Structure formats: structure tokens, C-alpha cells
Coordinates of C-alpha atoms (C1' of nucleotides) in Angstrom, one line a residue:
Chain A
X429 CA -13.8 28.6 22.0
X430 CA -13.2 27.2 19.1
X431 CA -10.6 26.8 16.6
X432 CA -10.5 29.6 13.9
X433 CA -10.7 28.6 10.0
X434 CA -8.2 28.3 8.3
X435 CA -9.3 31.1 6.2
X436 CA -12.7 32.7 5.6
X437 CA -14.5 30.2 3.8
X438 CA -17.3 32.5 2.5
X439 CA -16.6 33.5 -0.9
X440 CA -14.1 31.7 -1.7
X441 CA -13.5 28.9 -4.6
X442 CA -13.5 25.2 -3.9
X443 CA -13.0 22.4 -6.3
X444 CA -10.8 21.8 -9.4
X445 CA -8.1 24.1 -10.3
X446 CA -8.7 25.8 -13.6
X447 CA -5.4 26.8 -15.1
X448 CA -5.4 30.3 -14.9
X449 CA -5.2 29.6 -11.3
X450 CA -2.5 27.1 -11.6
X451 CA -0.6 30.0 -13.6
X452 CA -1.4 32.9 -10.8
X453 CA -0.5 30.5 -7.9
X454 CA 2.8 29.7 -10.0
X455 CA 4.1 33.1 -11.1
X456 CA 3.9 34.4 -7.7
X457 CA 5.8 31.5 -6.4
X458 CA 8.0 31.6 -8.7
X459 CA 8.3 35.5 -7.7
X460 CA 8.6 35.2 -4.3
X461 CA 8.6 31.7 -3.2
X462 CA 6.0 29.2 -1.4
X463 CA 5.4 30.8 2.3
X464 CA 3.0 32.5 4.1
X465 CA -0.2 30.6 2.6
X466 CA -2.6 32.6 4.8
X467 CA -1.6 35.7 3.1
X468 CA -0.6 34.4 -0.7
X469 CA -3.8 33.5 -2.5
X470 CA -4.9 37.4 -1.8
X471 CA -1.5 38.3 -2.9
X472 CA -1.7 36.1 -5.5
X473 CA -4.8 37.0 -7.3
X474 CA -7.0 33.8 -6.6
X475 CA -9.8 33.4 -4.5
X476 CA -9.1 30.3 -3.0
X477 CA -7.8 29.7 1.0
X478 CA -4.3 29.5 1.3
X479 CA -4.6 26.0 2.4
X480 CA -6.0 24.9 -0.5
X481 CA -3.2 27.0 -2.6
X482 CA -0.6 24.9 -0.6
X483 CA -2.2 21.6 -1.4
X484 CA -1.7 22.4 -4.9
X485 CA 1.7 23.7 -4.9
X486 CA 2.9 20.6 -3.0
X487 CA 0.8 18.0 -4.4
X488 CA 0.7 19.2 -8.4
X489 CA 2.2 22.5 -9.1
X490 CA 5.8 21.8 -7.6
X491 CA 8.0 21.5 -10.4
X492 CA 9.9 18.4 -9.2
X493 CA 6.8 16.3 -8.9
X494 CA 7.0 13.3 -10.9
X495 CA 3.8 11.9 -12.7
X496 CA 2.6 8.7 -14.3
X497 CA 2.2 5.7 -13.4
X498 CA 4.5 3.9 -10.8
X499 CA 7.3 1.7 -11.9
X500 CA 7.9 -1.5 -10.1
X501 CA 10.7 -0.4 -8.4
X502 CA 8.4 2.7 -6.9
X503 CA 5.8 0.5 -6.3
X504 CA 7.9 -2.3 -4.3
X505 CA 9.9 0.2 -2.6
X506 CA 6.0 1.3 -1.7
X507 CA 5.4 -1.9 -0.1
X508 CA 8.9 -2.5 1.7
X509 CA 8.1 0.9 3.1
X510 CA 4.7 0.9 4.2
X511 CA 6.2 -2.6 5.9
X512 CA 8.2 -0.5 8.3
X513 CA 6.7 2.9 8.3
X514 CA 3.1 2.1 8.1
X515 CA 0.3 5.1 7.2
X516 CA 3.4 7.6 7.1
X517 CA 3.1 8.7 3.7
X518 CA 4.8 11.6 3.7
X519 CA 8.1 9.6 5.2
X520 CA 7.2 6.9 2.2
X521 CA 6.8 10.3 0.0
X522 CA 10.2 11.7 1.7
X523 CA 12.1 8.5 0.3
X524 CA 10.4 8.2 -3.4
X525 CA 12.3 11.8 -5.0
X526 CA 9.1 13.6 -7.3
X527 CA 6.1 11.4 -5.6
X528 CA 3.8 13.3 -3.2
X529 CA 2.4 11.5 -0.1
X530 CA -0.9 12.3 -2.0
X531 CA 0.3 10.3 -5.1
X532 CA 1.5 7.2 -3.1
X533 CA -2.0 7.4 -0.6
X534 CA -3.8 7.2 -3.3
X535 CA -1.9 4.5 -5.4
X536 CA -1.8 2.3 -2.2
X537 CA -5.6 2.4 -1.3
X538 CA -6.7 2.0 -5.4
X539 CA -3.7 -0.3 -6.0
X540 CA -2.0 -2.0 -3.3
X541 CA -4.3 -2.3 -1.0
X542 CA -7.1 -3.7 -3.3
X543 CA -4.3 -6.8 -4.4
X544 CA -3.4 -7.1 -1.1
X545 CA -6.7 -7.8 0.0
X546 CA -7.6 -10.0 -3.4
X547 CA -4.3 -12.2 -2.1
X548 CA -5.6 -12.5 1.2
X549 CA -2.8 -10.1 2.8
X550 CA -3.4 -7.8 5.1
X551 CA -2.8 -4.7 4.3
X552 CA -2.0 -3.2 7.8
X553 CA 0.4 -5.7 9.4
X554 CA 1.2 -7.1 5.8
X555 CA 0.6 -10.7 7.0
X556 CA -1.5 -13.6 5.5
X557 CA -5.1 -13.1 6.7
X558 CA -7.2 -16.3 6.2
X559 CA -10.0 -14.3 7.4
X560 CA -9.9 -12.3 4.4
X561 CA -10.2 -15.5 1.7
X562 CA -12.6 -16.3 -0.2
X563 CA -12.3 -20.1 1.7
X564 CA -15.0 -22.1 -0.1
X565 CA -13.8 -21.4 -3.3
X566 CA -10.1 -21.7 -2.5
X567 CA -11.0 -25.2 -1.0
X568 CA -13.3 -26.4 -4.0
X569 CA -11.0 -25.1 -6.3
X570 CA -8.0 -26.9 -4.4
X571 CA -9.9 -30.2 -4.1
X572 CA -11.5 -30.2 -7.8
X573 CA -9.1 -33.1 -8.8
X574 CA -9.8 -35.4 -5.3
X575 CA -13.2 -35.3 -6.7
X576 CA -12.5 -38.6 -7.8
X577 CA -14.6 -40.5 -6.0
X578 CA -17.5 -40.6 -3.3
X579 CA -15.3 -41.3 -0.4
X580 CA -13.2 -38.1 -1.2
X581 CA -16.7 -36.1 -1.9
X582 CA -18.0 -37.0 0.9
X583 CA -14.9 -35.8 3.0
X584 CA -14.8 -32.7 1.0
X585 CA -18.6 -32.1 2.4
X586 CA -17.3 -32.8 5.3
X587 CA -14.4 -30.5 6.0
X588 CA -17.0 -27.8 3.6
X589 CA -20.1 -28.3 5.5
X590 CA -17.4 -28.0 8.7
X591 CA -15.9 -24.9 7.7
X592 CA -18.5 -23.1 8.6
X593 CA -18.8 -24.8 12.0
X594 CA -14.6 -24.6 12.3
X595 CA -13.8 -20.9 10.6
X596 CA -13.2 -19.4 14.1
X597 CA -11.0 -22.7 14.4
X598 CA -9.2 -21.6 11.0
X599 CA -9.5 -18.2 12.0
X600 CA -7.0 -19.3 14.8
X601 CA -5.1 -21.1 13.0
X602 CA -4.5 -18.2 10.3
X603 CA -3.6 -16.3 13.7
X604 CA -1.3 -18.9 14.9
X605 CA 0.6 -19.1 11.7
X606 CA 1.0 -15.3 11.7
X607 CA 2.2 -15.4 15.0
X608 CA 4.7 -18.5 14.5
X609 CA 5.7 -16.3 11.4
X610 CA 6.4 -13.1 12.5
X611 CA 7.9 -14.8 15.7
X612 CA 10.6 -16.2 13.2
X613 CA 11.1 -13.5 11.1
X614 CA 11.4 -11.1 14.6
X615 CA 14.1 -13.7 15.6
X616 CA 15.9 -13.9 12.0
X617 CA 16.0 -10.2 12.1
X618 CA 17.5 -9.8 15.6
X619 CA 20.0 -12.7 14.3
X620 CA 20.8 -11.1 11.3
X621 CA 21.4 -7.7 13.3
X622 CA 23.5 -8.9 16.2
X623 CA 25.5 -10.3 13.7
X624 CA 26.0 -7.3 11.2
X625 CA 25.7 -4.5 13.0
X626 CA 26.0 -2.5 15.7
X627 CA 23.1 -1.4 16.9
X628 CA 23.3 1.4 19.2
X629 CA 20.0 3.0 20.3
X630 CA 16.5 2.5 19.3
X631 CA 16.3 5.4 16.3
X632 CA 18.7 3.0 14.5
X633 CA 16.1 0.6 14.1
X634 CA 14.7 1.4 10.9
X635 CA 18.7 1.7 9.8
X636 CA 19.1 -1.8 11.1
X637 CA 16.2 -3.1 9.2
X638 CA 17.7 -1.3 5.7
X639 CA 20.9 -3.3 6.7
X640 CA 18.9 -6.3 7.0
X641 CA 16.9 -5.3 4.2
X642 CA 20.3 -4.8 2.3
X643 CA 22.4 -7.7 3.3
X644 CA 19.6 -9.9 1.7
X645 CA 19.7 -7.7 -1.5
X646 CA 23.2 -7.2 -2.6
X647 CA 22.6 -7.8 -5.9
X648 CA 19.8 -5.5 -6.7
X649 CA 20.9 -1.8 -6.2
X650 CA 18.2 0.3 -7.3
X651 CA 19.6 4.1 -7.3
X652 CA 15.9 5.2 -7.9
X653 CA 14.7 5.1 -4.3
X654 CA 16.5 6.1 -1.3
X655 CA 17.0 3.5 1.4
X656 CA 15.2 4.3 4.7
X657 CA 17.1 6.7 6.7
X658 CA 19.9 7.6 4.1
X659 CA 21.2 7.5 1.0
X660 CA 21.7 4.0 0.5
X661 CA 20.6 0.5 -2.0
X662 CA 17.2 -0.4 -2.3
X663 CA 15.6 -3.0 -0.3
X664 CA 14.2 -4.7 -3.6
X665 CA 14.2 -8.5 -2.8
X666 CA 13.7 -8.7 -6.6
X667 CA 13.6 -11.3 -8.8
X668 CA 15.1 -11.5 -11.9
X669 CA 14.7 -7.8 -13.7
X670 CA 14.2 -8.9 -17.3
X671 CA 12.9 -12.1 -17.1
X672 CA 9.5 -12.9 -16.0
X673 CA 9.8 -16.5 -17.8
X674 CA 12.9 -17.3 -14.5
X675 CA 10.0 -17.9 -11.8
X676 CA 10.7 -21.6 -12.4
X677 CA 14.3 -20.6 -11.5
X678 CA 13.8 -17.8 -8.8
X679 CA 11.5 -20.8 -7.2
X680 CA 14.1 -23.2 -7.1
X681 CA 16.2 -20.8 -5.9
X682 CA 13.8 -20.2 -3.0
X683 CA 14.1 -23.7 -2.5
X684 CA 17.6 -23.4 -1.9
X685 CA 17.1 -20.7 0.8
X686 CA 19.5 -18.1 -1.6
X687 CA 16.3 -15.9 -1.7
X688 CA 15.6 -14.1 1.3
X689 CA 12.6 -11.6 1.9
X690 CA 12.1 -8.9 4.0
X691 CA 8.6 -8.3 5.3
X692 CA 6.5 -10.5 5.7
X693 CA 8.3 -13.5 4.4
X694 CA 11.0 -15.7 5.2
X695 CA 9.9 -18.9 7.3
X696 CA 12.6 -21.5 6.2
X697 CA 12.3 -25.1 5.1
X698 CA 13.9 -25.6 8.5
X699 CA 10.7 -24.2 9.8
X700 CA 8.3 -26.3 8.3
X701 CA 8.4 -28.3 11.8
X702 CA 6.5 -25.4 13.4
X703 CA 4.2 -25.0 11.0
X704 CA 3.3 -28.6 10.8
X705 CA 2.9 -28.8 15.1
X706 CA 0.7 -26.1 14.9
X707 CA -1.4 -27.8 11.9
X708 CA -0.9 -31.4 14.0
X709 CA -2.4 -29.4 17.1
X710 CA -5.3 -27.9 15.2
X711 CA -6.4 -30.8 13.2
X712 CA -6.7 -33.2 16.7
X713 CA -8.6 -30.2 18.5
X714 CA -10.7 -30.5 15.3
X715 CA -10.4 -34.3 16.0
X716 CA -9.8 -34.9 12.3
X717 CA -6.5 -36.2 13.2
X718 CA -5.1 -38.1 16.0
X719 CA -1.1 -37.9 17.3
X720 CA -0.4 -41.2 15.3
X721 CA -0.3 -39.8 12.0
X722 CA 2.2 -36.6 13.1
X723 CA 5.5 -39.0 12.4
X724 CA 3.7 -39.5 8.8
X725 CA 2.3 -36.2 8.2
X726 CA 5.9 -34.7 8.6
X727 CA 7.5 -37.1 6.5
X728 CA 4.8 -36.5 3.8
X729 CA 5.3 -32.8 4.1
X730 CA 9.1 -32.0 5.0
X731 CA 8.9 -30.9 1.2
X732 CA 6.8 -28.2 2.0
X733 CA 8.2 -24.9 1.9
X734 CA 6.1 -22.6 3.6
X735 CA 8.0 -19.3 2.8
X736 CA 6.1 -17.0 1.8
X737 CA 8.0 -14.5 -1.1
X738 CA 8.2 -10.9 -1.1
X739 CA 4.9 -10.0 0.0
X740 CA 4.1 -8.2 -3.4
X741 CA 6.8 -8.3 -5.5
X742 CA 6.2 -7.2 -8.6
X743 CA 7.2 -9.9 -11.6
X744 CA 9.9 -7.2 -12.5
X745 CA 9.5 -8.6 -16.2
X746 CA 9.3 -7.4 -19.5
X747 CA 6.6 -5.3 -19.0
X748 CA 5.8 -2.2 -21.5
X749 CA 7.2 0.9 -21.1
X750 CA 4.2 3.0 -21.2
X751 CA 5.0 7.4 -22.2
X752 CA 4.1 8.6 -18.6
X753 CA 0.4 9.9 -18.1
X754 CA -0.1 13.5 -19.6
X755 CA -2.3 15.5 -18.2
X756 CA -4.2 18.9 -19.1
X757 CA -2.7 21.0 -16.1
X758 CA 0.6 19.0 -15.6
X759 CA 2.6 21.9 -16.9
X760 CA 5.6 21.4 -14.5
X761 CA 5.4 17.9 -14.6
X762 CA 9.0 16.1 -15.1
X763 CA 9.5 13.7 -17.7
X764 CA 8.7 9.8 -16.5
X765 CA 11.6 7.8 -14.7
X766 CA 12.9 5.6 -17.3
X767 CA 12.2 2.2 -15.3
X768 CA 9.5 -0.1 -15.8
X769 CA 6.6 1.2 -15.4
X770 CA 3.5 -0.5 -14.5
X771 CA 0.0 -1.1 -17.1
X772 CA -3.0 -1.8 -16.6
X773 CA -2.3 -4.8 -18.7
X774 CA 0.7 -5.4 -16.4
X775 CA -1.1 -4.9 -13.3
X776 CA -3.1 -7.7 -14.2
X777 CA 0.5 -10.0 -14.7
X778 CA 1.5 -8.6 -11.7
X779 CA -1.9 -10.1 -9.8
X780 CA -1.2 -13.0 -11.6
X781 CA 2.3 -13.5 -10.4
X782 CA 1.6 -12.1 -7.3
X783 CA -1.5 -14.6 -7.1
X784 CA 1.2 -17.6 -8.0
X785 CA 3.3 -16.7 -5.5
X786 CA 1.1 -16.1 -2.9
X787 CA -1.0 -19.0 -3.7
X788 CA -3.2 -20.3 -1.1
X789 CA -4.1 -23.5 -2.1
X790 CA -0.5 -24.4 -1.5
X791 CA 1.6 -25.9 0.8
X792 CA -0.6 -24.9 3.6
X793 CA -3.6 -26.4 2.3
X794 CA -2.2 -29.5 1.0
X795 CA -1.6 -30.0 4.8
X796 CA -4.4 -29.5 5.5
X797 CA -5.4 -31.8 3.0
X798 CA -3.2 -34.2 3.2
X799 CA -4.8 -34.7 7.0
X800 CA -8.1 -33.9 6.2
X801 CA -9.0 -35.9 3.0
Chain B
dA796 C1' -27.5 5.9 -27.0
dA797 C1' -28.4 5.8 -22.3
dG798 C1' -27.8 4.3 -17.8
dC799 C1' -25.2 2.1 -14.4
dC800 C1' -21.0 0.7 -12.2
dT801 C1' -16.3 1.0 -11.0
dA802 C1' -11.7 2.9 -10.7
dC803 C1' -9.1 6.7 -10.2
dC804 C1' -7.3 10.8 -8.1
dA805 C1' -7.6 15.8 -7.0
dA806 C1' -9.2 18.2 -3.4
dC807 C1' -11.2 18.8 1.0
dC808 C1' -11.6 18.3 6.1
dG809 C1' -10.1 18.1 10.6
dC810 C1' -6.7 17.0 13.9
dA811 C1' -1.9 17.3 15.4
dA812 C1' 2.4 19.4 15.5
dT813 C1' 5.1 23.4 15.3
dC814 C1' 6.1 28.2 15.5
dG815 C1' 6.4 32.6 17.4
dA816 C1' 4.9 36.5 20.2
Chain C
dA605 C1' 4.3 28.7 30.1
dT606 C1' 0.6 30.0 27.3
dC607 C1' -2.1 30.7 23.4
dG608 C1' -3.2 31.8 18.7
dA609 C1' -1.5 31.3 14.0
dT610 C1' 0.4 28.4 10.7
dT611 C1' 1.8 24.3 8.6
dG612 C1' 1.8 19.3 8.0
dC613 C1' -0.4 15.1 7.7
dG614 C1' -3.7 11.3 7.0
dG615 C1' -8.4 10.0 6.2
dT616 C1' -12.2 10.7 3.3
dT617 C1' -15.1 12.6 -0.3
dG618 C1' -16.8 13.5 -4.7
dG619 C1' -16.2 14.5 -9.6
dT620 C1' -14.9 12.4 -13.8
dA621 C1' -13.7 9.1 -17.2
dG622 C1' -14.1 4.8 -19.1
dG623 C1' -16.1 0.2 -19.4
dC624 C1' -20.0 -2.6 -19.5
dT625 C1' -24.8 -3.9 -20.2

DNA sequence: AAGCCTACCAACCGCAATCGA
DNA sequence: ATCGATTGCGGTTGGTAGGCT
């Protein structure tokens, strides 16, 4: 037997909202209150099913719904949650007052998501995905100025002409990185936890990780967004709020380890050591390098900080405040948060920054380089 | 000006969870 | 405990607007 409709379909409307309908649907809530959506579009007036008269009562009608574009601190707090709570957009919804889970769904898979892939990220476990880089480019780009001779050509045809032979070898070395990362940052979290807090039972996790979260971010209390599991600070790992132009600084202050991340981030100076076995043991199963040259390779590269920043952070910087969106039917819409709010000019800063940051053809690459070429 | 392409997002669909008799 | 009704949720679709050629 199978599962009754919702409501009987034949007859009924589908498709946009015109606003007469909005009005009906939000008089007779306002009369009597949401409830009952099986019965209300009849009582109502509207000839629509009552599940689509609840989707647009909780997704547009709802008076404290918030519209317009994200800020930064919405969209990072987007990010930091979809770290811990994954697909739940309705929790992520839950903790962003006036955004529907609709409204952040949407803005992740047409915003988010699409940087997240462009940076090589992936989206799900919000780790570095070699698999998803554009590799030849990356490399050519990266090796433009060792062009400088035949020798260097030649290797660079090499390692290219080999990267198609090797990409299940980088494939698992992109694994094996992930792993080694996520492997620290599991034990700096447990660390940072045993140390500040009590952790009693396993539905305090997500609390523990807010501490985390929090401890790292003293400075940047963002009473826009609830903290995960109460009313708390914001896990921004932000950098500087009014000043794009202190990257130079904020790096150097990565450099000093005062910076931490949460997600998918922090892999110390002190763990450059790990990263550089791991590229030792790939590069001689490649043969391209034998054990000799380890000693040297980790002297050339104990400069290397391998951190990666917050995964998306957001440059947090002067951007334009933009009057929020205004559309036809957004009677009950609220009035835009006052916070930065993001462009589309700004989103393309924000790729940039985020595209700085997150820069492949860094650190990683150069040792790769520096064994390769 | 027309056609095509892309991004955006409101709305739909179907499954899962919850409620209540 | 069971089962149908209702609600909640997440994935997906499709219409529309705007940019580009």
C-alpha cells in the first residue's frame, strides 16, 4: 500500500507564489497561527497543498526571516558550521537567527561549495583535495620562472609528462597529507580539550569543539551568530575586521603560531617534519629522490609552514556595505544585519584572498619542487 | 536584437521522524 | 505496539534574470 499524498494534487496550484496568495496564507496566519497545514490552504482561500503553504511560511513569509545577501560573519559561521554539523541545514539554519535552512542550502551549493571546489577543498570533509586541482596548470604556473634553462625544461617534462603516469601516486599523497592532517588536528583538539574542559559524555562534543573553537578566538566575539549548542562567542578565527591591507601582518602572525584555526587547519611549523617524511617517502617510491638528500631537503624546507588558514575565511575587509536585496514579495522581510555584507565584487576579493591563502603552488609544491627539479 | 550560457534561488519531491489515536 | 497522518528535512529541479557573444 502505498503512502498517501500529502494532499490531493489534482487541481491544485504549483509554482511561484503570486502575492495575493502570499497575503491569504499571511492574514490567516496571522489570525490563527501556522498549524494544521493539511487543513489551512482550504481554510485559507488558496488552492495550493498545505505542504507547499508551509514551505512558504517558513522559508519566505515568516516575518523574522532575514534577506539579502550574507555577511562574512554569516557566511564563515556557515563554514565553521557545516565543519561540524555537515548537510544539517536546518541545525546551521537553527544557529544563524532570520536565515532559513533553504537560504543557507542554497548559498552553500551556489557559493561555498563552488570556491571550495575552485580552491581545491573538499567541500564534504572540508580538507585539501589534490584530486580536485587543476594540476598541470598549477605546476606550469608554479615552474614558469625555473624555465630558465633546458635542464629545468626538461625536468619540468619530466615530472609533467609523469604526472600523468604518478596522479594515483599524488592522489596518495594528497590522501596521506589529509590523513597526517586531520590526525594532528584530531590530536590538538583532544589536547586542547583535556586541558580546558571537562568533558563528560559524548553530546558535549560539539560543546567541546565551540570551546576549542573559542579558546582560539577570544578576541573576536561576534554576537550575530550563536555558538553551537548555546548562547555563546563565535567561532570566527578572523582576521583583522577592517583591514584587508594586514594579510602581510596576520601572515606573520601565522608564522608565529598566535593564529590558530579550527577546521581544517592548524598543522604547526613543528609539523613540517611529518609532512616532509611523507613527501621524502613519496618522492623515493617515485624514485625521484633517494634517502641522501632527506637531511638536506629538511634543512631547505624547515621554513615551510604548512598550515593551512581558516579554510574560507573571508578577507573580513573593507568591503561595501551593500542595502540588503529587495524583492517584489518580501513584504515581511526584516531590515539587513548591519555587518559586512558580501558583493559580487567582494566575492571575487574574497576568491582572491581565499585563493592566496589557500595557495597551492606553495609550500607543498616547492617541496616538491625543490626535490623534483 | 537575438540566442546562448550561467548563476541564482524559490519551490518541489520523496524520505524520515514524530505524533496521536 | 501498530499504523496512518502530519511535519521536518535535505536533495533536486526548473524558471528567471543578467551577462556575453
Amino acid at each position: 500500500m502505498g503512502r498517501a499524498p500529502c494532499c490531493d494534487k489534482d487541481g491544485l496550484k504549483k509554482g511561484p507564489w503570486l502575492p495575493e496568495e502570499d497575503q491569504k496564507l499571511i492574514d490567516y496566519i496571522q489570525k490563527n497561527g501556522p498549524g494544521n497545514w493539511r487543513t489551512l490552504p482550504k481554510k485559507a482561500g488558496l488552492e495550493r497543498c498545505g505542504k507547499s503553504c508551509r514551505l512558504r511560511w517558513t522559508n519566505y513569509l515568516r516575518p523574522d526571516i532575514k534577506r539579502g545577501r550574507f555577511s562574512f560573519e554569516e557566511e564563515e559561521a556557515i563554514i565553521q558550521l557545516h565543519s561540524v554539523l555537515g548537510n544539517k541545514w536546518s541545525a546551521i539554519a537553527a544557529k544563524l537567527p532570520g536565515r532559513t535552512d533553504n537560504e543557507i542550502k542554497n548559498y552553500w551549493n551556489t557559493h561555498i561549495r563552488k570556491r571550495m571546489l575552485r580552491m581545491g577543498i573538499d567541500p564534504v570533509t572540508h580538507t585539501r583535495r589534490f584530486d580536485f586541482l587543476d594540476l598541470p596548470s598549477i605546476l606550469s604556473n608554479h615552474s614558469s620562472s625555473l624555465l630558465q634553462n633546458s635542464s629545468d625544461q626538461l625536468n619540468l617534462l619530466n615530472l609533467l609528462g609523469l604526472q600523468s603516469l604518478v596522479n594515483p601516486n599524488l592522489l596518495g599523497l594528497a590522501s596521506l597529507l589529509s590523513n597526517n592532517q586531520n590526525q594532528i588536528q584530531n590530536q590538538n583538539f583532544l589536547l586542547q580539550n583535556l586541558h580546558a574542559n571537562q568533558i563528560s559524555n559524548s553530546s558535549d562534543q560539539i560543546m567541546a569543539q565551540n570551546q576549542f573553537i573559542n579558546n582560539n578566538n577570544n578576541n573576536n566575539n561576534n554576537p550575530q551568530i550563536q555558538n553551537i549548542g548555546e548562547t555563546s562567542n563565535t567561532m570566527k578565527p578572523c582576521l583583522d575586521q577592517n583591514n584587508f591591507a594586514t594579510e602581510a601582518q596576520t601572515d606573520q602572525q601565522w608564522q608565529q603560531g598566535m593564529l590558530s584555526t579550527t577546521d581544517s587547519t592548524a598543522v604547526g611549523i613543528q609539523d613540517s617534519g611529518n609532512y616532509q617524511a611523507i613527501v621524502d617517502s613519496f618522492l623515493e617510491t617515485l624514485g625521484l629522490k633517494s634517502a641522501d638528500n632527506n637531511n638536506n631537503m629538511a634543512n631547505n624546507n624547515k621554513n615551510h609552514d604548512l598550515r593551512m588558514p581558516s579554510l574560507l575565511s573571508t578577507p573580513c575587509s573593507s568591503q561595501q556595505q551593500t542595502p540588503p536585496l529587495s524583492t517584489s514579495n518580501s513584504a515581511a522581510c526584516l531590515p539587513n544585519s548591519s555587518s559586512t555584507t558580501i558583493t559580487s565584487s567582494g566575492e571575487d576579493e574574497i576568491d582572491s584572498y581565499c585563493e592566496n591563502l589557500m595557495n597551492f603552488d606553495g609550500p607543498l609544491l616547492d617541496m616538491l619542487y625543490d626535490n623534483v627539479l
